[in-house]
Structures are given as C-alpha cells and as structure tokens.
C-alpha cells in the first residue's frame, strides 16, 4: 500500500489510489499520515529554531524571524506564532520534541505544551514536569492536566488573570436590526460552572419537548433527524426560556431547584487551602508525594484557585468522596444491577465524558455500563464502571469490544480479535493481571527455586 501511494505523482493519481484501498488499508493510511505529520512538525520545529539562532531573516533584511518565515511558507500570523512556540519547546524540552517525532503525542498536545512554555512566569519550569508528556491521554484530558499544572506553577499569574476576568466581566443583550445579539464574558470558573449547569437544564427541557413531539408524530423509534428543531435552535430557545423564567413568566419548562456544583479537591490540598485562610490549623507536615499534583477543579476539569475552593466550601455543601490511588471512586458493591443514585453520580464524576476513544459527548448525556457484564459476574462498582454515550454503549456490545481498567485507572479497549483500539501512537497499558504476571516472572528470575503460584 505504501509503495502504491509513493508511485502516485499527482493529486488525481493519489485520489484514484485511495479510492481503491479497502477499509483496513484506508484506516492504516490515515494513521500513517498522522505519524508522518507528527514527524514533519517535530522536524519543522528544529528547522525554525535553527533559522532563528542563525538570524537568517537579517540576510534578506526582514524585520523579524516571523516575517522571514511567512515569506518562505505563506503561513498565517497564528501559524507563525505556533511554530515559533513549538521551536522554543523542542529546543528547551527535548523530551517533548522526541515524543512528537516518535509519534507518541499529537501536534495539538505539543502545541498546548508550547503555549505553556511561552508563559514567561512558569515556562522555564516545564522541563521539570516530564509527567505532562502523557501519550495515553486524549487531547482534552491532556489539556486539563497541563492547565492544572500551569495554574499551580503560575499561581500569581492565575490570580491576576482571575481578578482581571472578574473586573472585566461584561454582558450585552441587544439587536443587530434583524435578531438578537447576546454576549457575555468574565467572572470566575465557579460562576461559569453555575451558569452552564442552569443553561444545560433548560437545554435538556427543550430537547425533551422536541422528543415528545417527534414521538407523537412519528413514533418512539423515529430517527433523530426528525426532531422539530436543530440543536442550535433548541439552545437559543432554551436561553429565551431561561430569561423568561428568571422574570417569573408562566409556563417555564424548568421548576425552581437548587443548582448542584461538583468541585473536586484532594484532601491534602483542601486542608492546606483552608489552613492558608486561617480556617483550620496549619499542618506540621505534608504527606504528598513529589510527583502528585494538587487537584483543584470543577467536575468538567476547569482548574480552580485556592480561593475558589474555600468559597465553594463556605458557600455550599461539602461531599466526601473517597477515591483510590488511580482516582477511581471507591466500591459501592454488588447490591444492585443498575448504576443509579450515588453510584451513577460517582461514576459520572470520575469521567469527563464518554470513555470511548475519540468520542466527545459530554458526560451528562452518558450512560453507565459494566466493563465486565453483570451476567458474567461484573460488579456494580466504580472500578467496573464505564460511562459512555448511548451510541457507543450499544456499539461496544454489538462489536464485541472488551474494556479493561489498568491499575492506574486508564481504560484499554480491545476488539473481538484482540487488537488494541486507540489513536495512532498511543501505547497499550498493562492491566492488573498482566502486571501480576510480570512481577511473578521477575520474582522467579531472582529466585529460581521460588514456589509455584
């Protein structure tokens, strides 16, 4: 397949070659091209850095290295900025460049690291944060991890940004002469979480109205495209309903109810944050491992500042949720088949969205499925919970996909034939059984006369 793709000299010929590929070959070609793209981006970063070091732009009297780059590549201003940041990252954190060149991380993850490297207040510390190069994470999860580290490393800057956001908060509702124009920005992450939770509640109510109307007209098994409104139209109507409800209008689709915000913080961080504000005694020691990052975030992964945590604790209710070392909420036992009530909430809390690789459906639309089937002895606990959207839940069972959680909390997806399901470049992690087997082999190598079993 690679040979035929090389022979194609024109775009038209290549299009013809691709059209003749079978499904597996087409998938493999996409993955191969992605690896090529990562390698090219890594090498481009090295070339850009070397050109900047040599000050090549001065030979042709360009004002800046960016001007020289655009004159040779026709990049946009944004592309130029991204590639200069990438060049600085590859030069100062070579582990990142190597990971990109080997195809272990994607270009988007690399660019996110490069953005942090450009932060003048904490970028020089990035070389010491090798744990941020986590190729097993999706881009969204990697970005959450990277930004949590940035918030901790640049706490002063984070406070300034948050204060500027609060001071610069603004909202506008008007018209452009044809329809409504609405914009709002600023505030705090907690306010954003609260407003989004309220808005999502109204969006859900509008969706239920559409689904009821579709079922009335076409039956309960009718396809989704027969819903009366598009998602964008429902969101607009939900915002209108939200404003009318706030004004006390009759017929609101959402009954008044308190908004519940879930904020995640580990015990040591919570204790230290309270102590720093004089609310509890400052601890004499900190049992945190050096590799552990303080966890302070909303349920959607938005990093929070210590002040936000204290405000949430004083202003709301504190719920104790026990997790294990992999961040998995502890066992609820095999008392019920369905994940309902606290068990479902805990499973959802531990995931940011659908756990199938590549799916971005928000967790509020997910179902909680058993990784090991209930009929096969699988327990209704958080280690055996796999939140997924309805589509991927059905697809998992229809395709015979099995999912295993590793001791670190990651999920390995395997097709019926045993092949690993993951984006190109991502390695499979050993599950608990494999780790025990590996430990046993090493033990036997050290002690040839070790007892069996």
Short mmCIF file of C-alpha atoms in Angstrom, two decimals:
data_model
loop_
_atom_site.label_atom_id
_atom_site.label_comp_id
_atom_site.label_asym_id
_atom_site.label_seq_id
_atom_site.Cartn_x
_atom_site.Cartn_y
_atom_site.Cartn_z
CA UNK A 1 0.00 0.00 0.00
CA UNK A 2 2.83 2.40 0.90
CA UNK A 3 4.52 1.60 -2.43
CA UNK A 4 1.43 2.37 -4.49
CA UNK A 5 0.92 5.61 -2.58
CA UNK A 6 4.51 6.63 -3.39
CA UNK A 7 4.04 5.92 -7.11
CA UNK A 8 1.13 8.36 -7.32
CA UNK A 9 2.79 11.54 -8.59
CA UNK A 10 -0.26 13.79 -8.84
CA UNK A 11 -3.20 14.52 -6.59
CA UNK A 12 -5.54 12.96 -9.14
CA UNK A 13 -3.49 9.75 -9.18
CA UNK A 14 -3.36 9.67 -5.39
CA UNK A 15 -7.13 10.14 -5.23
CA UNK A 16 -7.53 7.14 -7.52
CA UNK A 17 -5.14 5.06 -5.39
CA UNK A 18 -7.03 5.92 -2.19
CA UNK A 19 -10.36 5.05 -3.79
CA UNK A 20 -9.05 1.53 -4.45
CA UNK A 21 -7.99 0.91 -0.84
CA UNK A 22 -10.02 -1.47 1.29
CA UNK A 23 -11.39 -0.25 4.62
CA UNK A 24 -8.46 -1.56 6.69
CA UNK A 25 -5.94 -0.08 4.26
CA UNK A 26 -7.70 3.29 4.35
CA UNK A 27 -7.60 3.31 8.15
CA UNK A 28 -3.93 2.36 8.14
CA UNK A 29 -3.17 5.07 5.58
CA UNK A 30 -4.78 7.70 7.80
CA UNK A 31 -2.75 6.53 10.81
CA UNK A 32 0.43 6.51 8.74
CA UNK A 33 -0.21 10.04 7.50
CA UNK A 34 -0.78 11.22 11.08
CA UNK A 35 2.58 9.77 12.15
CA UNK A 36 4.20 11.49 9.16
CA UNK A 37 2.56 14.77 10.18
CA UNK A 38 3.91 14.50 13.73
CA UNK A 39 7.41 13.76 12.45
CA UNK A 40 7.29 16.67 9.99
CA UNK A 41 6.05 19.06 12.70
CA UNK A 42 8.87 17.99 15.02
CA UNK A 43 11.47 18.48 12.30
CA UNK A 44 9.90 21.81 11.33
CA UNK A 45 10.31 22.99 14.92
CA UNK A 46 14.02 22.14 14.80
CA UNK A 47 14.49 23.94 11.45
CA UNK A 48 12.64 27.04 12.69
CA UNK A 49 14.75 27.15 15.86
CA UNK A 50 18.00 26.82 13.89
CA UNK A 51 16.92 29.56 11.48
CA UNK A 52 16.14 31.82 14.41
CA UNK A 53 19.50 31.08 16.03
CA UNK A 54 21.30 31.95 12.79
CA UNK A 55 19.18 35.12 12.40
CA UNK A 56 18.54 34.22 8.75
CA UNK A 57 15.94 36.96 8.47
CA UNK A 58 18.71 39.56 8.61
CA UNK A 59 20.37 38.30 5.42
CA UNK A 60 17.32 39.32 3.38
CA UNK A 61 16.63 42.35 5.58
CA UNK A 62 13.41 41.00 7.07
CA UNK A 63 12.33 42.87 10.16
CA UNK A 64 11.68 39.72 12.23
CA UNK A 65 12.15 35.97 12.01
CA UNK A 66 8.35 35.76 11.71
CA UNK A 67 8.42 37.87 8.55
CA UNK A 68 11.12 35.61 7.09
CA UNK A 69 9.08 32.51 7.89
CA UNK A 70 5.93 33.89 6.29
CA UNK A 71 7.87 34.94 3.19
CA UNK A 72 9.04 31.36 2.72
CA UNK A 73 5.95 29.45 3.82
CA UNK A 74 2.96 31.79 3.42
CA UNK A 75 1.91 30.90 6.97
CA UNK A 76 -0.71 32.96 8.73
CA UNK A 77 0.24 35.08 11.71
CA UNK A 78 -1.25 32.44 14.01
CA UNK A 79 0.65 29.60 12.31
CA UNK A 80 3.86 31.58 12.64
CA UNK A 81 3.30 32.12 16.36
CA UNK A 82 2.51 28.43 16.90
CA UNK A 83 5.62 27.27 15.06
CA UNK A 84 7.90 29.70 16.89
CA UNK A 85 6.50 28.46 20.19
CA UNK A 86 6.98 24.88 19.02
CA UNK A 87 10.59 25.64 18.13
CA UNK A 88 11.25 27.03 21.62
CA UNK A 89 9.66 23.97 23.22
CA UNK A 90 11.67 21.50 21.11
CA UNK A 91 14.88 23.31 21.99
CA UNK A 92 14.32 23.64 25.75
CA UNK A 93 12.30 20.48 26.44
CA UNK A 94 13.81 17.94 24.02
CA UNK A 95 11.71 15.16 25.59
CA UNK A 96 8.65 16.83 24.06
CA UNK A 97 10.25 17.03 20.64
CA UNK A 98 11.31 13.39 20.83
CA UNK A 99 7.82 12.30 21.87
CA UNK A 100 6.32 14.16 18.91
CA UNK A 101 8.92 12.80 16.47
CA UNK A 102 8.28 9.24 17.65
CA UNK A 103 4.54 9.83 17.23
CA UNK A 104 3.72 9.30 20.91
CA UNK A 105 1.93 12.63 21.31
CA UNK A 106 -0.14 14.58 18.81
CA UNK A 107 0.51 18.01 17.34
CA UNK A 108 -2.31 19.51 19.41
CA UNK A 109 -0.78 18.22 22.67
CA UNK A 110 2.62 19.52 21.57
CA UNK A 111 1.17 22.97 20.78
CA UNK A 112 -0.52 23.07 24.20
CA UNK A 113 2.81 22.35 25.87
CA UNK A 114 4.41 25.01 23.67
CA UNK A 115 1.81 27.54 24.83
CA UNK A 116 2.71 26.85 28.45
CA UNK A 117 6.43 27.03 27.60
CA UNK A 118 5.80 30.56 26.28
CA UNK A 119 4.32 31.64 29.64
CA UNK A 120 7.02 34.00 30.97
CA UNK A 121 6.12 33.27 34.59
CA UNK A 122 6.39 29.48 34.62
CA UNK A 123 7.50 28.26 31.18
CA UNK A 124 11.08 27.71 32.32
CA UNK A 125 9.83 25.12 34.83
CA UNK A 126 8.20 22.96 32.15
CA UNK A 127 11.35 20.88 31.62
CA UNK A 128 10.93 19.52 35.15
CA UNK A 129 7.34 18.41 34.50
CA UNK A 130 8.01 15.31 32.42
CA UNK A 131 4.80 13.73 33.69
CA UNK A 132 2.86 16.10 31.43
CA UNK A 133 4.02 14.07 28.40
CA UNK A 134 1.22 11.55 28.81
CA UNK A 135 0.58 9.99 25.44
CA UNK A 136 -2.12 7.75 26.91
CA UNK A 137 -4.42 10.73 27.45
CA UNK A 138 -6.80 12.18 24.91
CA UNK A 139 -6.16 15.78 23.93
CA UNK A 140 -8.94 17.06 26.19
CA UNK A 141 -7.61 15.13 29.20
CA UNK A 142 -4.01 16.15 28.45
CA UNK A 143 -5.04 19.81 28.18
CA UNK A 144 -6.81 19.61 31.54
CA UNK A 145 -3.69 18.09 33.12
CA UNK A 146 -1.36 20.65 31.53
CA UNK A 147 -3.50 23.62 32.53
CA UNK A 148 -3.82 22.31 36.09
CA UNK A 149 -0.03 22.23 36.28
CA UNK A 150 0.18 25.74 34.80
CA UNK A 151 -2.33 27.05 37.33
CA UNK A 152 -0.22 25.64 40.16
CA UNK A 153 3.14 26.73 38.75
CA UNK A 154 1.88 30.23 37.94
CA UNK A 155 -0.39 30.85 40.92
CA UNK A 156 0.31 34.60 40.92
CA UNK A 157 -0.49 34.86 37.23
CA UNK A 158 -3.60 32.74 37.68
CA UNK A 159 -4.80 35.06 40.43
CA UNK A 160 -4.12 38.09 38.22
CA UNK A 161 -5.97 36.52 35.30
CA UNK A 162 -8.90 35.59 37.52
CA UNK A 163 -9.03 39.07 39.06
CA UNK A 164 -8.85 40.65 35.60
CA UNK A 165 -11.66 38.36 34.45
CA UNK A 166 -13.81 39.39 37.43
CA UNK A 167 -13.04 43.09 36.97
CA UNK A 168 -13.64 42.88 33.23
CA UNK A 169 -16.87 40.89 33.41
CA UNK A 170 -19.43 42.08 30.92
CA UNK A 171 -22.69 41.07 29.28
CA UNK A 172 -24.74 42.52 26.45
CA UNK A 173 -28.19 41.80 25.07
CA UNK A 174 -29.27 43.81 22.06
CA UNK A 175 -30.19 43.59 18.41
CA UNK A 176 -28.41 43.88 15.10
CA UNK A 177 -31.60 45.15 13.46
CA UNK A 178 -32.71 41.66 12.46
CA UNK A 179 -32.44 39.45 15.55
CA UNK A 180 -30.91 39.13 18.99
CA UNK A 181 -27.22 39.70 19.75
CA UNK A 182 -26.01 38.31 23.08
CA UNK A 183 -22.52 38.17 24.52
CA UNK A 184 -21.04 37.70 27.97
CA UNK A 185 -17.56 37.09 29.34
CA UNK A 186 -15.54 37.31 32.53
CA UNK A 187 -16.38 36.21 36.05
CA UNK A 188 -14.97 33.19 37.84
CA UNK A 189 -14.81 29.47 36.95
CA UNK A 190 -17.40 28.73 39.65
CA UNK A 191 -19.80 31.27 38.15
CA UNK A 192 -19.19 29.78 34.71
CA UNK A 193 -19.93 26.31 36.05
CA UNK A 194 -23.13 27.51 37.72
CA UNK A 195 -24.38 29.36 34.64
CA UNK A 196 -23.59 26.41 32.39
CA UNK A 197 -25.40 24.00 34.73
CA UNK A 198 -28.51 26.21 34.70
CA UNK A 199 -28.39 26.65 30.94
CA UNK A 200 -27.90 22.90 30.36
CA UNK A 201 -31.01 22.24 32.42
CA UNK A 202 -33.09 24.43 30.11
CA UNK A 203 -31.48 22.88 27.00
CA UNK A 204 -32.44 19.42 28.29
CA UNK A 205 -36.01 20.60 28.83
CA UNK A 206 -36.22 21.87 25.23
CA UNK A 207 -34.83 18.57 23.95
CA UNK A 208 -37.47 16.60 25.88
CA UNK A 209 -40.16 18.79 24.31
CA UNK A 210 -38.80 18.03 20.84
CA UNK A 211 -38.53 14.32 21.54
CA UNK A 212 -42.12 14.17 22.80
CA UNK A 213 -43.34 15.95 19.66
CA UNK A 214 -41.33 13.64 17.38
CA UNK A 215 -42.67 10.54 19.17
CA UNK A 216 -46.22 11.88 18.84
CA UNK A 217 -45.88 12.45 15.11
CA UNK A 218 -43.59 9.59 14.03
CA UNK A 219 -43.42 7.05 16.85
CA UNK A 220 -40.81 6.33 19.53
CA UNK A 221 -38.38 4.65 17.12
CA UNK A 222 -38.18 7.60 14.70
CA UNK A 223 -34.65 8.82 13.80
CA UNK A 224 -33.11 11.85 15.49
CA UNK A 225 -33.18 13.96 12.31
CA UNK A 226 -36.98 14.14 12.60
CA UNK A 227 -36.73 16.33 15.70
CA UNK A 228 -38.59 19.61 15.02
CA UNK A 229 -35.60 21.86 15.84
CA UNK A 230 -31.85 21.75 15.39
CA UNK A 231 -29.55 21.71 18.40
CA UNK A 232 -28.62 25.36 17.79
CA UNK A 233 -32.28 26.36 17.63
CA UNK A 234 -33.05 24.49 20.87
CA UNK A 235 -30.17 26.23 22.63
CA UNK A 236 -31.45 29.65 21.56
CA UNK A 237 -34.98 28.80 22.71
CA UNK A 238 -33.54 27.46 25.97
CA UNK A 239 -31.80 30.77 26.62
CA UNK A 240 -35.05 32.62 25.93
CA UNK A 241 -36.93 30.30 28.29
CA UNK A 242 -34.25 30.85 30.94
CA UNK A 243 -34.63 34.64 30.78
CA UNK A 244 -38.43 34.39 30.88
CA UNK A 245 -38.23 32.04 33.83
CA UNK A 246 -35.97 34.48 35.67
CA UNK A 247 -38.58 37.21 35.10
CA UNK A 248 -41.28 35.00 36.60
CA UNK A 249 -43.04 34.22 33.33
CA UNK A 250 -45.65 31.49 33.42
CA UNK A 251 -45.14 28.20 31.65
CA UNK A 252 -41.44 27.79 32.47
CA UNK A 253 -40.29 24.27 31.46
CA UNK A 254 -37.93 24.03 34.45
CA UNK A 255 -39.11 24.01 38.03
CA UNK A 256 -37.15 26.01 40.56
CA UNK A 257 -34.46 23.85 42.13
CA UNK A 258 -31.03 24.41 43.65
CA UNK A 259 -28.08 24.11 41.27
CA UNK A 260 -25.58 21.49 42.40
CA UNK A 261 -21.94 22.19 41.54
CA UNK A 262 -19.39 19.40 41.90
CA UNK A 263 -15.89 20.59 42.77
CA UNK A 264 -13.05 18.08 43.07
CA UNK A 265 -10.19 18.69 45.50
CA UNK A 266 -7.91 16.16 47.16
CA UNK A 267 -7.82 16.03 50.95
CA UNK A 268 -4.30 17.42 51.44
CA UNK A 269 -4.93 20.34 49.08
CA UNK A 270 -8.28 21.11 50.73
CA UNK A 271 -6.69 21.02 54.18
CA UNK A 272 -3.85 23.31 53.11
CA UNK A 273 -6.20 25.76 51.36
CA UNK A 274 -8.35 26.05 54.47
CA UNK A 275 -5.26 26.47 56.64
CA UNK A 276 -3.86 29.22 54.41
CA UNK A 277 -7.03 31.23 55.11
CA UNK A 278 -6.83 30.61 58.85
CA UNK A 279 -9.87 28.33 58.93
CA UNK A 280 -8.01 25.30 60.29
CA UNK A 281 -4.63 24.78 61.93
CA UNK A 282 -1.70 24.73 59.52
CA UNK A 283 -0.46 21.12 59.29
CA UNK A 284 3.04 20.32 60.53
CA UNK A 285 3.83 18.12 57.54
CA UNK A 286 2.52 17.24 54.08
CA UNK A 287 2.29 13.59 53.13
CA UNK A 288 2.01 14.39 49.42
CA UNK A 289 4.40 12.63 47.09
CA UNK A 290 6.54 14.99 44.99
CA UNK A 291 5.03 13.59 41.79
CA UNK A 292 1.46 14.29 42.93
CA UNK A 293 -0.18 17.44 41.60
CA UNK A 294 -2.76 19.18 43.82
CA UNK A 295 -6.23 18.51 42.43
CA UNK A 296 -8.43 21.57 42.35
CA UNK A 297 -11.00 21.60 39.56
CA UNK A 298 -14.64 21.60 38.60
CA UNK A 299 -16.33 18.39 37.53
CA UNK A 300 -15.67 19.45 33.92
CA UNK A 301 -11.92 19.76 34.55
CA UNK A 302 -11.60 23.56 34.81
CA UNK A 303 -8.69 24.38 37.16
CA UNK A 304 -9.61 26.36 40.27
CA UNK A 305 -7.63 28.60 42.60
CA UNK A 306 -7.38 28.05 46.38
CA UNK A 307 -9.76 30.98 46.94
CA UNK A 308 -12.37 29.28 44.75
CA UNK A 309 -12.15 26.09 46.82
CA UNK A 310 -12.61 27.98 50.11
CA UNK A 311 -15.56 29.95 48.69
CA UNK A 312 -17.19 26.72 47.46
CA UNK A 313 -16.72 25.09 50.87
CA UNK A 314 -18.18 28.06 52.76
CA UNK A 315 -20.94 28.79 50.29
CA UNK A 316 -22.15 25.27 49.58
CA UNK A 317 -22.17 21.72 50.84
CA UNK A 318 -19.05 19.58 51.15
CA UNK A 319 -19.41 16.00 49.99
CA UNK A 320 -16.77 13.45 50.93
CA UNK A 321 -15.93 11.14 48.02
CA UNK A 322 -13.23 8.52 48.61
CA UNK A 323 -11.03 7.58 45.66
CA UNK A 324 -8.18 5.14 45.26
CA UNK A 325 -4.66 5.95 44.08
CA UNK A 326 -5.79 5.81 40.44
CA UNK A 327 -8.51 8.41 41.05
CA UNK A 328 -11.36 5.89 40.81
CA UNK A 329 -14.27 6.42 43.21
CA UNK A 330 -14.41 3.52 45.66
CA UNK A 331 -16.67 0.49 45.55
CA UNK A 332 -20.44 0.55 46.03
CA UNK A 333 -20.57 -3.27 45.95
CA UNK A 334 -22.76 -5.73 44.09
CA UNK A 335 -26.02 -4.69 45.71
CA UNK A 336 -27.81 -3.59 42.56
CA UNK A 337 -27.58 -4.16 38.86
CA UNK A 338 -28.11 -0.61 37.61
CA UNK A 339 -25.91 2.37 38.29
CA UNK A 340 -28.42 4.69 39.95
CA UNK A 341 -28.37 7.37 42.61
CA UNK A 342 -24.97 7.88 44.29
CA UNK A 343 -23.36 5.02 42.33
CA UNK A 344 -24.24 6.62 38.99
CA UNK A 345 -23.24 10.09 40.18
CA UNK A 346 -19.87 8.79 41.38
CA UNK A 347 -19.19 7.01 38.08
CA UNK A 348 -20.06 10.17 36.14
CA UNK A 349 -17.98 12.33 38.47
CA UNK A 350 -14.87 10.26 37.75
CA UNK A 351 -15.12 10.75 33.96
CA UNK A 352 -15.12 13.88 31.85
CA UNK A 353 -17.16 12.34 29.05
CA UNK A 354 -17.75 9.20 27.03
CA UNK A 355 -14.83 6.84 27.61
CA UNK A 356 -14.67 5.52 24.03
CA UNK A 357 -11.50 6.82 22.32
CA UNK A 358 -12.40 9.70 20.01
CA UNK A 359 -15.88 10.43 21.40
CA UNK A 360 -16.50 13.92 22.78
CA UNK A 361 -20.09 13.50 24.03
CA UNK A 362 -20.40 15.35 27.36
CA UNK A 363 -20.84 13.15 30.41
CA UNK A 364 -24.30 14.50 31.19
CA UNK A 365 -25.55 12.59 28.11
CA UNK A 366 -23.78 9.35 29.07
CA UNK A 367 -25.00 6.03 30.39
CA UNK A 368 -23.00 3.97 32.90
CA UNK A 369 -22.23 0.47 31.68
CA UNK A 370 -20.47 -2.50 33.29
CA UNK A 371 -17.00 -3.15 31.87
CA UNK A 372 -17.41 -6.80 32.90
CA UNK A 373 -21.02 -7.71 32.14
CA UNK A 374 -23.43 -8.18 35.05
CA UNK A 375 -24.42 -11.61 33.71
CA UNK A 376 -20.71 -12.56 33.71
CA UNK A 377 -20.25 -11.66 37.36
CA UNK A 378 -19.33 -8.00 36.90
CA UNK A 379 -19.99 -5.89 39.96
CA UNK A 380 -21.78 -2.57 40.18
CA UNK A 381 -18.83 -0.59 41.45
CA UNK A 382 -16.70 2.25 40.18
CA UNK A 383 -13.78 0.09 39.06
CA UNK A 384 -16.22 -1.75 36.80
CA UNK A 385 -17.98 1.41 35.59
CA UNK A 386 -17.52 2.71 32.06
CA UNK A 387 -19.56 5.85 31.34
CA UNK A 388 -20.31 6.02 27.62
CA UNK A 389 -22.87 7.65 25.37
CA UNK A 390 -25.84 5.56 24.26
CA UNK A 391 -24.44 5.08 20.76
CA UNK A 392 -21.03 3.83 21.93
CA UNK A 393 -22.56 1.69 24.67
CA UNK A 394 -24.56 -0.20 22.03
CA UNK A 395 -21.62 -0.27 19.63
CA UNK A 396 -19.36 -1.78 22.30
CA UNK A 397 -21.68 -4.73 22.78
CA UNK A 398 -22.54 -5.12 19.08
CA UNK A 399 -18.85 -5.18 18.06
CA UNK A 400 -17.80 -7.46 20.91
CA UNK A 401 -15.40 -4.85 22.34
CA UNK A 402 -13.96 -5.54 25.77
CA UNK A 403 -12.68 -2.83 28.10
CA UNK A 404 -10.20 -3.34 30.92
CA UNK A 405 -9.17 -0.80 33.51
CA UNK A 406 -5.47 -0.64 34.41
CA UNK A 407 -4.23 -0.18 38.00
CA UNK A 408 -3.51 3.45 37.07
CA UNK A 409 -7.16 3.97 36.15
CA UNK A 410 -6.78 4.05 32.35
CA UNK A 411 -9.06 2.02 30.07
CA UNK A 412 -7.78 -0.33 27.37
CA UNK A 413 -10.26 -1.06 24.56
CA UNK A 414 -9.88 -4.29 22.56
CA UNK A 415 -11.75 -5.51 19.51
CA UNK A 416 -13.19 -9.01 19.30
CA UNK A 417 -9.96 -10.23 17.64
CA UNK A 418 -7.88 -8.79 20.47
CA UNK A 419 -6.42 -5.79 18.61
CA UNK A 420 -5.99 -2.59 20.60
CA UNK A 421 -8.40 0.31 19.95
CA UNK A 422 -6.62 3.66 20.30
CA UNK A 423 -5.38 6.65 18.31
CA UNK A 424 -2.11 6.11 16.46
CA UNK A 425 0.93 6.49 18.69
CA UNK A 426 -0.85 5.62 21.93
CA UNK A 427 0.58 2.62 23.73
CA UNK A 428 -1.46 -0.01 25.49
CA UNK A 429 -1.05 -0.14 29.24
CA UNK A 430 -0.70 -3.46 31.07
CA UNK A 431 -3.77 -4.41 33.05
CA UNK A 432 -3.72 -5.72 36.59
CA UNK A 433 -3.45 -9.39 35.60
CA UNK A 434 -0.52 -8.71 33.28
CA UNK A 435 1.27 -6.70 35.96
CA UNK A 436 0.93 -9.57 38.46
CA UNK A 437 2.25 -11.99 35.82
CA UNK A 438 5.22 -9.70 35.09
CA UNK A 439 6.02 -9.38 38.80
CA UNK A 440 5.83 -13.16 39.14
CA UNK A 441 8.27 -13.70 36.25
CA UNK A 442 10.75 -11.24 37.74
CA UNK A 443 10.40 -12.91 41.12
CA UNK A 444 11.09 -16.32 39.59
CA UNK A 445 14.12 -14.96 37.75
CA UNK A 446 15.56 -13.71 41.02
CA UNK A 447 14.62 -16.85 42.93
CA UNK A 448 14.78 -19.90 40.65
CA UNK A 449 13.52 -22.14 43.44
CA UNK A 450 10.50 -19.99 44.26
CA UNK A 451 7.31 -21.95 44.94
CA UNK A 452 4.75 -22.00 42.09
CA UNK A 453 1.58 -19.88 42.10
#
